[in-house]
GROMACS .gro file of C-alpha atoms in nm:
model
  419
    1MET     CA    1   1.240   1.124   1.453
    2GLY     CA    2   0.943   1.337   1.359
    3ASN     CA    3   0.827   1.660   1.215
    4ASN     CA    4   0.656   1.934   1.406
    5PHE     CA    5   0.333   2.024   1.242
    6SER     CA    6   0.075   2.277   1.342
    7SER     CA    7  -0.278   2.146   1.327
    8ILE     CA    8  -0.485   2.276   1.041
    9PRO     CA    9  -0.724   2.543   1.167
   10SER     CA   10  -1.086   2.452   1.119
   11LEU     CA   11  -1.385   2.672   1.186
   12PRO     CA   12  -1.683   2.532   1.378
   13ARG     CA   13  -1.943   2.384   1.153
   14GLY     CA   14  -2.287   2.241   1.193
   15ASN     CA   15  -2.393   1.883   1.160
   16PRO     CA   16  -2.487   1.847   0.794
   17SER     CA   17  -2.723   1.571   0.702
   18ARG     CA   18  -2.538   1.254   0.616
   19ALA     CA   19  -2.564   1.111   0.270
   20PRO     CA   20  -2.712   0.762   0.215
   21ARG     CA   21  -2.486   0.493   0.353
   22GLY     CA   22  -2.537   0.228   0.091
   23HIS     CA   23  -2.624  -0.135   0.107
   24PRO     CA   24  -2.637  -0.283   0.461
   25GLN     CA   25  -2.507  -0.622   0.357
   26ASN     CA   26  -2.222  -0.763   0.565
   27LEU     CA   27  -1.904  -0.864   0.386
   28LYS     CA   28  -1.780  -1.221   0.422
   29ASP     CA   29  -1.478  -1.395   0.285
   30SER     CA   30  -1.479  -1.702   0.063
   31ILE     CA   31  -1.528  -1.944   0.354
   32GLY     CA   32  -1.798  -1.745   0.529
   33GLY     CA   33  -1.586  -1.551   0.777
   34PRO     CA   34  -1.558  -1.175   0.815
   35PHE     CA   35  -1.282  -0.981   0.643
   36PRO     CA   36  -0.992  -0.890   0.875
   37VAL     CA   37  -1.003  -0.538   1.008
   38THR     CA   38  -0.629  -0.484   1.016
   39SER     CA   39  -0.486  -0.226   0.778
   40HIS     CA   40  -0.310  -0.455   0.536
   41ARG     CA   41  -0.356  -0.473   0.163
   42CYS     CA   42  -0.572  -0.753   0.035
   43HIS     CA   43  -0.634  -0.892  -0.312
   44HIS     CA   44  -0.987  -1.003  -0.387
   45LYS     CA   45  -1.125  -1.175  -0.692
   46GLN     CA   46  -1.303  -0.927  -0.910
   47LYS     CA   47  -1.673  -0.969  -0.979
   48HIS     CA   48  -1.880  -0.800  -1.244
   49CYS     CA   49  -2.142  -0.618  -1.041
   50PRO     CA   50  -2.381  -0.334  -1.121
   51ALA     CA   51  -2.225   0.000  -1.039
   52VAL     CA   52  -2.528   0.173  -0.887
   53LEU     CA   53  -2.686   0.074  -0.560
   54PRO     CA   54  -3.051  -0.033  -0.586
   55GLY     CA   55  -3.289   0.230  -0.457
   56GLY     CA   56  -3.026   0.502  -0.454
   57GLY     CA   57  -2.796   0.703  -0.672
   58LEU     CA   58  -2.524   0.962  -0.678
   59PRO     CA   59  -2.581   1.320  -0.565
   60ALA     CA   60  -2.682   1.572  -0.829
   61THR     CA   61  -2.358   1.762  -0.769
   62PRO     CA   62  -2.073   1.598  -0.963
   63LEU     CA   63  -1.757   1.507  -0.777
   64LEU     CA   64  -1.490   1.767  -0.857
   65PHE     CA   65  -1.173   1.900  -0.699
   66HIS     CA   66  -1.222   2.168  -0.437
   67PRO     CA   67  -1.155   2.494  -0.622
   68HIS     CA   68  -0.981   2.682  -0.339
   69THR     CA   69  -0.833   2.446  -0.080
   70LYS     CA   70  -0.530   2.301  -0.254
   71GLY     CA   71  -0.152   2.289  -0.228
   72SER     CA   72   0.060   2.581  -0.347
   73GLN     CA   73   0.198   2.381  -0.644
   74ILE     CA   74  -0.142   2.272  -0.779
   75LEU     CA   75  -0.272   2.406  -1.109
   76MET     CA   76  -0.639   2.331  -1.177
   77ASP     CA   77  -0.834   2.354  -1.500
   78LEU     CA   78  -1.158   2.552  -1.531
   79SER     CA   79  -1.372   2.240  -1.504
   80HIS     CA   80  -1.214   2.153  -1.166
   81LYS     CA   81  -1.168   1.797  -1.293
   82ALA     CA   82  -0.797   1.800  -1.375
   83VAL     CA   83  -0.504   1.909  -1.159
   84LYS     CA   84  -0.131   1.923  -1.221
   85ARG     CA   85   0.166   1.981  -0.993
   86GLN     CA   86   0.365   2.260  -1.153
   87ALA     CA   87   0.700   2.206  -0.975
   88SER     CA   88   0.884   2.017  -0.700
   89PHE     CA   89   0.748   1.684  -0.571
   90CYS     CA   90   0.519   1.804  -0.290
   91ASN     CA   91   0.281   2.085  -0.186
   92ALA     CA   92   0.014   1.926  -0.405
   93ILE     CA   93  -0.264   1.820  -0.166
   94THR     CA   94  -0.618   1.841  -0.306
   95PHE     CA   95  -0.968   1.759  -0.181
   96SER     CA   96  -1.309   1.685  -0.330
   97ASN     CA   97  -1.566   1.962  -0.355
   98ARG     CA   98  -1.831   1.767  -0.163
   99PRO     CA   99  -1.852   1.474   0.077
  100VAL     CA  100  -1.845   1.133  -0.085
  101LEU     CA  101  -2.097   0.860  -0.019
  102ILE     CA  102  -2.014   0.531   0.143
  103TYR     CA  103  -1.924   0.293  -0.143
  104GLU     CA  104  -1.889   0.585  -0.385
  105GLN     CA  105  -1.586   0.523  -0.603
  106VAL     CA  106  -1.357   0.819  -0.649
  107ARG     CA  107  -1.212   0.752  -0.995
  108LEU     CA  108  -0.886   0.913  -1.105
  109LYS     CA  109  -0.690   0.889  -1.427
  110ILE     CA  110  -0.316   0.951  -1.408
  111THR     CA  111  -0.245   1.201  -1.685
  112LYS     CA  112   0.119   1.285  -1.619
  113LYS     CA  113   0.413   1.099  -1.469
  114GLN     CA  114   0.753   1.246  -1.383
  115CYS     CA  115   1.017   0.979  -1.338
  116CYS     CA  116   1.281   1.182  -1.154
  117TRP     CA  117   1.109   1.140  -0.815
  118SER     CA  118   1.031   0.857  -0.578
  119GLY     CA  119   0.692   0.779  -0.430
  120ALA     CA  120   0.356   0.828  -0.595
  121LEU     CA  121  -0.002   0.936  -0.542
  122ARG     CA  122  -0.140   0.944  -0.186
  123LEU     CA  123  -0.511   0.869  -0.152
  124GLY     CA  124  -0.749   0.893   0.139
  125PHE     CA  125  -1.030   1.077   0.313
  126THR     CA  126  -1.085   1.353   0.565
  127SER     CA  127  -1.370   1.445   0.796
  128LYS     CA  128  -1.253   1.809   0.791
  129ASP     CA  129  -1.454   2.030   0.557
  130PRO     CA  130  -1.199   2.160   0.302
  131SER     CA  131  -1.396   2.484   0.272
  132ARG     CA  132  -1.297   2.559   0.631
  133ILE     CA  133  -0.928   2.481   0.581
  134HIS     CA  134  -0.703   2.771   0.485
  135PRO     CA  135  -0.485   2.673   0.187
  136ASP     CA  136  -0.177   2.832   0.344
  137SER     CA  137  -0.207   2.597   0.641
  138LEU     CA  138  -0.178   2.283   0.428
  139PRO     CA  139   0.148   2.093   0.490
  140LYS     CA  140   0.379   1.971   0.216
  141TYR     CA  141   0.285   1.607   0.250
  142ALA     CA  142  -0.035   1.413   0.313
  143CYS     CA  143   0.182   1.134   0.455
  144PRO     CA  144   0.291   1.170   0.726
  145ASP     CA  145   0.195   1.535   0.791
  146LEU     CA  146  -0.182   1.524   0.746
  147VAL     CA  147  -0.240   1.168   0.864
  148SER     CA  148  -0.071   1.253   1.195
  149GLN     CA  149  -0.361   1.489   1.263
  150SER     CA  150  -0.709   1.387   1.372
  151GLY     CA  151  -0.964   1.346   1.095
  152PHE     CA  152  -0.725   1.259   0.811
  153TRP     CA  153  -0.660   0.913   0.666
  154ALA     CA  154  -0.437   0.846   0.365
  155LYS     CA  155  -0.184   0.601   0.225
  156ALA     CA  156   0.070   0.593  -0.057
  157LEU     CA  157  -0.021   0.417  -0.378
  158PRO     CA  158   0.253   0.170  -0.476
  159GLU     CA  159   0.477   0.311  -0.749
  160GLU     CA  160   0.408   0.023  -0.987
  161PHE     CA  161   0.044   0.135  -1.010
  162ALA     CA  162   0.127   0.499  -1.089
  163ASN     CA  163   0.164   0.472  -1.466
  164GLU     CA  164   0.021   0.723  -1.710
  165GLY     CA  165  -0.323   0.621  -1.829
  166ASN     CA  166  -0.400   0.405  -1.527
  167ILE     CA  167  -0.744   0.456  -1.374
  168ILE     CA  168  -0.752   0.428  -0.996
  169ALA     CA  169  -1.081   0.391  -0.812
  170PHE     CA  170  -1.096   0.408  -0.433
  171TRP     CA  171  -1.382   0.414  -0.186
  172VAL     CA  172  -1.469   0.358   0.179
  173ASP     CA  173  -1.723   0.112   0.317
  174LYS     CA  174  -1.946   0.152   0.620
  175LYS     CA  175  -1.687  -0.019   0.843
  176GLY     CA  176  -1.421   0.239   0.758
  177ARG     CA  177  -1.222   0.015   0.526
  178VAL     CA  178  -1.078   0.177   0.215
  179PHE     CA  179  -1.055  -0.032  -0.101
  180HIS     CA  180  -0.898   0.048  -0.433
  181ARG     CA  181  -0.888  -0.097  -0.782
  182ILE     CA  182  -0.642  -0.031  -1.065
  183ASN     CA  183  -0.810  -0.031  -1.407
  184ASP     CA  184  -1.015  -0.352  -1.423
  185SER     CA  185  -0.795  -0.552  -1.188
  186ALA     CA  186  -0.898  -0.719  -0.864
  187VAL     CA  187  -1.019  -0.512  -0.570
  188MET     CA  188  -0.759  -0.455  -0.297
  189LEU     CA  189  -0.803  -0.356   0.065
  190PHE     CA  190  -0.597  -0.036   0.090
  191PHE     CA  191  -0.622   0.053   0.459
  192SER     CA  192  -0.880   0.075   0.736
  193GLY     CA  193  -0.972   0.276   1.042
  194VAL     CA  194  -1.162   0.560   0.875
  195ARG     CA  195  -1.432   0.713   1.093
  196THR     CA  196  -1.752   0.700   0.889
  197ALA     CA  197  -1.985   0.865   1.141
  198ASP     CA  198  -1.902   1.207   0.992
  199PRO     CA  199  -1.912   1.332   0.632
  200LEU     CA  200  -1.598   1.238   0.441
  201TRP     CA  201  -1.422   1.430   0.164
  202ALA     CA  202  -1.178   1.262  -0.073
  203LEU     CA  203  -0.810   1.351  -0.027
  204VAL     CA  204  -0.564   1.327  -0.317
  205ASP     CA  205  -0.196   1.421  -0.286
  206VAL     CA  206  -0.039   1.455  -0.633
  207TYR     CA  207   0.299   1.348  -0.504
  208GLY     CA  208   0.635   1.235  -0.638
  209LEU     CA  209   0.615   1.038  -0.962
  210THR     CA  210   0.255   1.146  -1.014
  211ARG     CA  211   0.247   1.487  -1.182
  212GLY     CA  212  -0.115   1.516  -1.297
  213VAL     CA  213  -0.452   1.346  -1.242
  214GLN     CA  214  -0.803   1.385  -1.379
  215LEU     CA  215  -1.127   1.311  -1.194
  216LEU     CA  216  -1.362   1.081  -1.382
  217ASP     CA  217  -1.731   1.035  -1.310
  218SER     CA  218  -1.778   0.865  -0.974
  219GLU     CA  219  -1.976   0.543  -0.933
  220LEU     CA  220  -2.140   0.350  -0.653
  221VAL     CA  221  -2.023  -0.004  -0.601
  222LEU     CA  222  -2.220  -0.288  -0.445
  223PRO     CA  223  -2.063  -0.432  -0.129
  224ASP     CA  224  -2.106  -0.779  -0.280
  225CYS     CA  225  -1.845  -0.689  -0.540
  226LEU     CA  226  -1.583  -0.709  -0.267
  227ARG     CA  227  -1.649  -1.070  -0.172
  228PRO     CA  228  -1.373  -1.293  -0.306
  229ARG     CA  229  -1.461  -1.607  -0.496
  230SER     CA  230  -1.125  -1.775  -0.460
  231PHE     CA  231  -0.762  -1.706  -0.392
  232THR     CA  232  -0.538  -1.568  -0.663
  233ALA     CA  233  -0.372  -1.840  -0.869
  234LEU     CA  234  -0.029  -1.846  -1.023
  235PRO     CA  235  -0.027  -1.684  -1.368
  236GLY     CA  236   0.163  -1.973  -1.525
  237PRO     CA  237   0.126  -2.353  -1.513
  238LEU     CA  238   0.288  -2.564  -1.244
  239HIS     CA  239   0.517  -2.850  -1.334
  240SER     CA  240   0.647  -3.152  -1.149
  241GLY     CA  241   0.949  -3.043  -0.947
  242ASP     CA  242   0.845  -2.680  -0.905
  243ILE     CA  243   0.914  -2.527  -0.565
  244LEU     CA  244   0.677  -2.278  -0.409
  245GLY     CA  245   0.778  -2.056  -0.118
  246LEU     CA  246   0.532  -1.876   0.108
  247VAL     CA  247   0.596  -1.603   0.363
  248VAL     CA  248   0.368  -1.380   0.571
  249ASN     CA  249   0.495  -1.037   0.668
  250ALA     CA  250   0.394  -0.820   0.962
  251ASP     CA  251   0.112  -0.659   0.762
  252GLY     CA  252  -0.049  -0.996   0.697
  253GLU     CA  253   0.052  -1.008   0.331
  254LEU     CA  254   0.120  -1.359   0.204
  255HIS     CA  255   0.388  -1.345  -0.064
  256LEU     CA  256   0.472  -1.628  -0.299
  257SER     CA  257   0.788  -1.733  -0.479
  258HIS     CA  258   0.789  -1.976  -0.770
  259ASN     CA  259   1.121  -2.154  -0.823
  260GLY     CA  260   1.300  -1.864  -0.657
  261ALA     CA  261   1.127  -1.588  -0.853
  262ALA     CA  262   0.893  -1.356  -0.665
  263ALA     CA  263   0.533  -1.409  -0.775
  264GLY     CA  264   0.387  -1.121  -0.573
  265MET     CA  265   0.134  -1.099  -0.295
  266GLN     CA  266  -0.142  -1.357  -0.320
  267LEU     CA  267  -0.378  -1.275  -0.034
  268CYS     CA  268  -0.390  -1.122   0.311
  269VAL     CA  269  -0.442  -1.279   0.651
  270ASP     CA  270  -0.480  -1.163   1.009
  271ALA     CA  271  -0.118  -1.173   1.123
  272SER     CA  272  -0.218  -1.113   1.486
  273GLN     CA  273  -0.359  -1.467   1.513
  274PRO     CA  274  -0.194  -1.812   1.503
  275LEU     CA  275  -0.186  -1.935   1.145
  276TRP     CA  276  -0.197  -2.279   0.985
  277MET     CA  277  -0.129  -2.357   0.622
  278LEU     CA  278  -0.423  -2.471   0.411
  279PHE     CA  279  -0.347  -2.654   0.086
  280GLY     CA  280  -0.590  -2.733  -0.194
  281LEU     CA  281  -0.494  -2.951  -0.489
  282HIS     CA  282  -0.654  -2.848  -0.817
  283GLY     CA  283  -0.632  -2.944  -1.181
  284THR     CA  284  -0.324  -3.141  -1.279
  285VAL     CA  285  -0.157  -3.104  -0.938
  286THR     CA  286  -0.240  -3.427  -0.755
  287GLN     CA  287   0.036  -3.450  -0.496
  288ILE     CA  288   0.264  -3.209  -0.310
  289ARG     CA  289   0.542  -3.249  -0.056
  290ILE     CA  290   0.633  -3.005   0.221
  291LEU     CA  291   1.010  -2.961   0.213
  292GLY     CA  292   1.020  -2.777   0.544
  293SER     CA  293   1.038  -2.422   0.668
  294THR     CA  294   1.286  -2.164   0.787
  295ILE     CA  295   1.262  -1.853   0.999
  296LEU     CA  296   1.380  -1.552   0.804
  297ALA     CA  297   1.625  -1.340   1.001
  298GLU     CA  298   1.523  -0.993   1.111
  299ARG     CA  299   1.770  -0.707   1.094
  300GLY     CA  300   1.996  -0.696   1.391
  301ILE     CA  301   1.937  -1.067   1.466
  302PRO     CA  302   2.195  -1.313   1.334
  303SER     CA  303   2.064  -1.546   1.067
  304LEU     CA  304   2.013  -1.903   1.182
  305PRO     CA  305   2.072  -2.156   0.906
  306CYS     CA  306   1.849  -2.458   0.936
  307SER     CA  307   1.999  -2.794   1.016
  308PRO     CA  308   1.940  -3.044   0.735
  309ALA     CA  309   1.933  -3.323   0.989
  310SER     CA  310   1.646  -3.173   1.183
  311THR     CA  311   1.450  -2.955   0.942
  312PRO     CA  312   1.466  -2.992   0.567
  313THR     CA  313   1.455  -2.638   0.443
  314SER     CA  314   1.251  -2.467   0.176
  315PRO     CA  315   1.151  -2.118   0.079
  316SER     CA  316   0.828  -2.145   0.279
  317ALA     CA  317   0.825  -1.956   0.606
  318LEU     CA  318   0.462  -1.889   0.678
  319GLY     CA  319   0.520  -1.874   1.049
  320SER     CA  320   0.762  -1.584   1.026
  321ARG     CA  321   0.618  -1.236   1.038
  322LEU     CA  322   0.867  -0.991   0.906
  323SER     CA  323   0.829  -0.649   0.756
  324ASP     CA  324   0.973  -0.768   0.427
  325PRO     CA  325   0.940  -1.107   0.258
  326LEU     CA  326   1.255  -1.287   0.154
  327LEU     CA  327   1.167  -1.504  -0.140
  328SER     CA  328   1.444  -1.718  -0.282
  329THR     CA  329   1.508  -2.070  -0.398
  330CYS     CA  330   1.685  -2.264  -0.130
  331SER     CA  331   1.802  -2.567  -0.323
  332SER     CA  332   2.161  -2.592  -0.432
  333GLY     CA  333   2.076  -2.842  -0.704
  334PRO     CA  334   1.776  -2.976  -0.896
  335LEU     CA  335   1.516  -3.155  -0.692
  336GLY     CA  336   1.333  -3.464  -0.792
  337SER     CA  337   0.961  -3.397  -0.789
  338SER     CA  338   0.770  -3.199  -0.533
  339ALA     CA  339   0.444  -3.154  -0.717
  340GLY     CA  340   0.459  -3.511  -0.837
  341GLY     CA  341   0.543  -3.653  -0.498
  342THR     CA  342   0.902  -3.771  -0.549
  343ALA     CA  343   1.120  -3.669  -0.258
  344PRO     CA  344   1.474  -3.541  -0.305
  345ASN     CA  345   1.744  -3.794  -0.231
  346SER     CA  346   1.910  -3.572   0.027
  347PRO     CA  347   1.797  -3.282   0.245
  348VAL     CA  348   1.799  -2.944   0.079
  349SER     CA  349   2.054  -2.715   0.237
  350LEU     CA  350   1.973  -2.350   0.289
  351PRO     CA  351   2.251  -2.094   0.299
  352GLU     CA  352   2.240  -1.845   0.576
  353SER     CA  353   1.949  -1.610   0.513
  354PRO     CA  354   2.065  -1.272   0.394
  355VAL     CA  355   1.937  -0.987   0.604
  356THR     CA  356   1.716  -0.752   0.412
  357PRO     CA  357   1.750  -0.379   0.461
  358GLY     CA  358   1.468  -0.190   0.619
  359LEU     CA  359   1.391  -0.410   0.921
  360GLY     CA  360   1.416  -0.372   1.296
  361GLN     CA  361   1.521  -0.029   1.410
  362TRP     CA  362   1.580   0.067   1.046
  363SER     CA  363   1.217   0.011   0.951
  364ASP     CA  364   1.139   0.385   0.948
  365GLU     CA  365   1.020   0.492   0.606
  366CYS     CA  366   1.170   0.776   0.409
  367THR     CA  367   0.982   1.099   0.479
  368ILE     CA  368   0.980   1.188   0.109
  369CYS     CA  369   0.882   0.872  -0.079
  370TYR     CA  370   0.725   0.712   0.231
  371GLU     CA  371   0.808   0.371   0.086
  372HIS     CA  372   1.182   0.300   0.105
  373ALA     CA  373   1.376   0.249   0.426
  374VAL     CA  374   1.581   0.526   0.585
  375ASP     CA  375   1.950   0.468   0.510
  376THR     CA  376   2.099   0.817   0.478
  377VAL     CA  377   2.248   1.071   0.720
  378ILE     CA  378   2.208   1.441   0.643
  379TYR     CA  379   2.522   1.651   0.691
  380THR     CA  380   2.559   1.868   0.894
  381CYS     CA  381   2.253   1.823   1.116
  382GLY     CA  382   2.290   1.444   1.139
  383HIS     CA  383   1.922   1.359   1.101
  384MET     CA  384   1.822   1.027   0.941
  385CYS     CA  385   1.489   1.056   0.765
  386LEU     CA  386   1.561   0.986   0.397
  387CYS     CA  387   1.643   0.700   0.168
  388TYR     CA  388   1.953   0.754  -0.042
  389ALA     CA  389   1.767   0.807  -0.371
  390CYS     CA  390   1.545   1.079  -0.226
  391GLY     CA  391   1.843   1.230  -0.046
  392LEU     CA  392   2.029   1.272  -0.375
  393ARG     CA  393   1.732   1.442  -0.536
  394LEU     CA  394   1.671   1.666  -0.237
  395LYS     CA  395   2.037   1.768  -0.223
  396LYS     CA  396   2.016   1.893  -0.583
  397ALA     CA  397   1.707   2.102  -0.512
  398LEU     CA  398   1.730   2.478  -0.470
  399HIS     CA  399   1.774   2.575  -0.103
  400ALA     CA  400   1.777   2.209   0.002
  401CYS     CA  401   1.713   2.170   0.372
  402CYS     CA  402   1.654   1.891   0.622
  403PRO     CA  403   1.285   1.791   0.640
  404ILE     CA  404   1.311   1.778   1.020
  405CYS     CA  405   1.513   2.081   1.133
  406ARG     CA  406   1.520   2.280   0.804
  407ARG     CA  407   1.897   2.332   0.828
  408PRO     CA  408   2.074   2.352   0.491
  409ILE     CA  409   2.192   2.023   0.345
  410LYS     CA  410   2.564   2.029   0.266
  411ASP     CA  411   2.593   1.661   0.188
  412ILE     CA  412   2.426   1.325   0.237
  413ILE     CA  413   2.597   1.012   0.359
  414LYS     CA  414   2.465   0.665   0.285
  415THR     CA  415   2.483   0.429   0.580
  416TYR     CA  416   2.516   0.052   0.582
  417ARG     CA  417   2.400  -0.195   0.841
  418SER     CA  418   2.664  -0.422   0.988
  419SER     CA  419   2.594  -0.790   0.940
   0.00000   0.00000   0.00000
């Protein structure tokens, strides 16, 4: 599956002088090791750091939207600080008017949200000078159209962050890692792999749910602000008998469940390396008990229920690396005390793990929202490139056509994976 895109024409340009690169300090994690370079999202503890680098400052030219190179659906105000998508859900790619500095935060405020679409803002950078890109050559989507071409890096912002009034700051460090922060929350590693040897322009795709954004004044952030102090803690107190489940997915995201309820992603790890669990007892928690582990089934592979006689089961499955975490309480009845150290009287039985959609050969993401799994067949061409929700919306659009072959869409058919 794939779209055929023509590369964006770019005229030859000189080698402009590179802006200051920022503080040369190396980033370390909380135990003195380097941050992983894989492109997974990472939560870091926020620090209150000065915004401007010592001995340097922002360029005299303010950071604005590029006035000419923009998608066909973009409306821009006279100040070049606010843009709005006038129709549809795509054709809304924009760029900055100048290269950004390393560690310069591009700060956006979401001014308009339209809830009838899936997917949200796409953020990133490009080494292609927008002034040398013809607007008519811009594709509909930053992801995957632009990022499939050399010199473009972008990723979708999770929908839960795309609320009106939210302020999103994103920046790139000297190692090519892109971080972002929502309002005053913790810093997160967004993605990596950006080539920083060349000048970089900000890339913003006003996509899907996001209808309008406004550029705020940019800031420089100290690299030390990214160093985590400690891991993220549970928002609520722990009690004797509580059960915690841990799972690492293929992107290195460690997700937590608390008594069967998902508690979100806690931190990120290098999933390409062997991993061992590290426990630290703090505060009123003085004793814990490991109930066991289970391997979560991948799509297309039959689920293997754990044997109570050999492995007492629990929600924790740190050793499994799946594309989606499965966080659920495994006990069929109340346990004694895990945090307090009292063991259950009998092994905890785990029902056969349900198979989550969107794994294995079905792990392709929808080409519209770029977040949900493909589960829909387009009639009559037969292509599978959409999730059902986006397929329904696309079918209702005027002159709806397949994103791959552009044949008219007569109907969409939701597909189901056999167990």
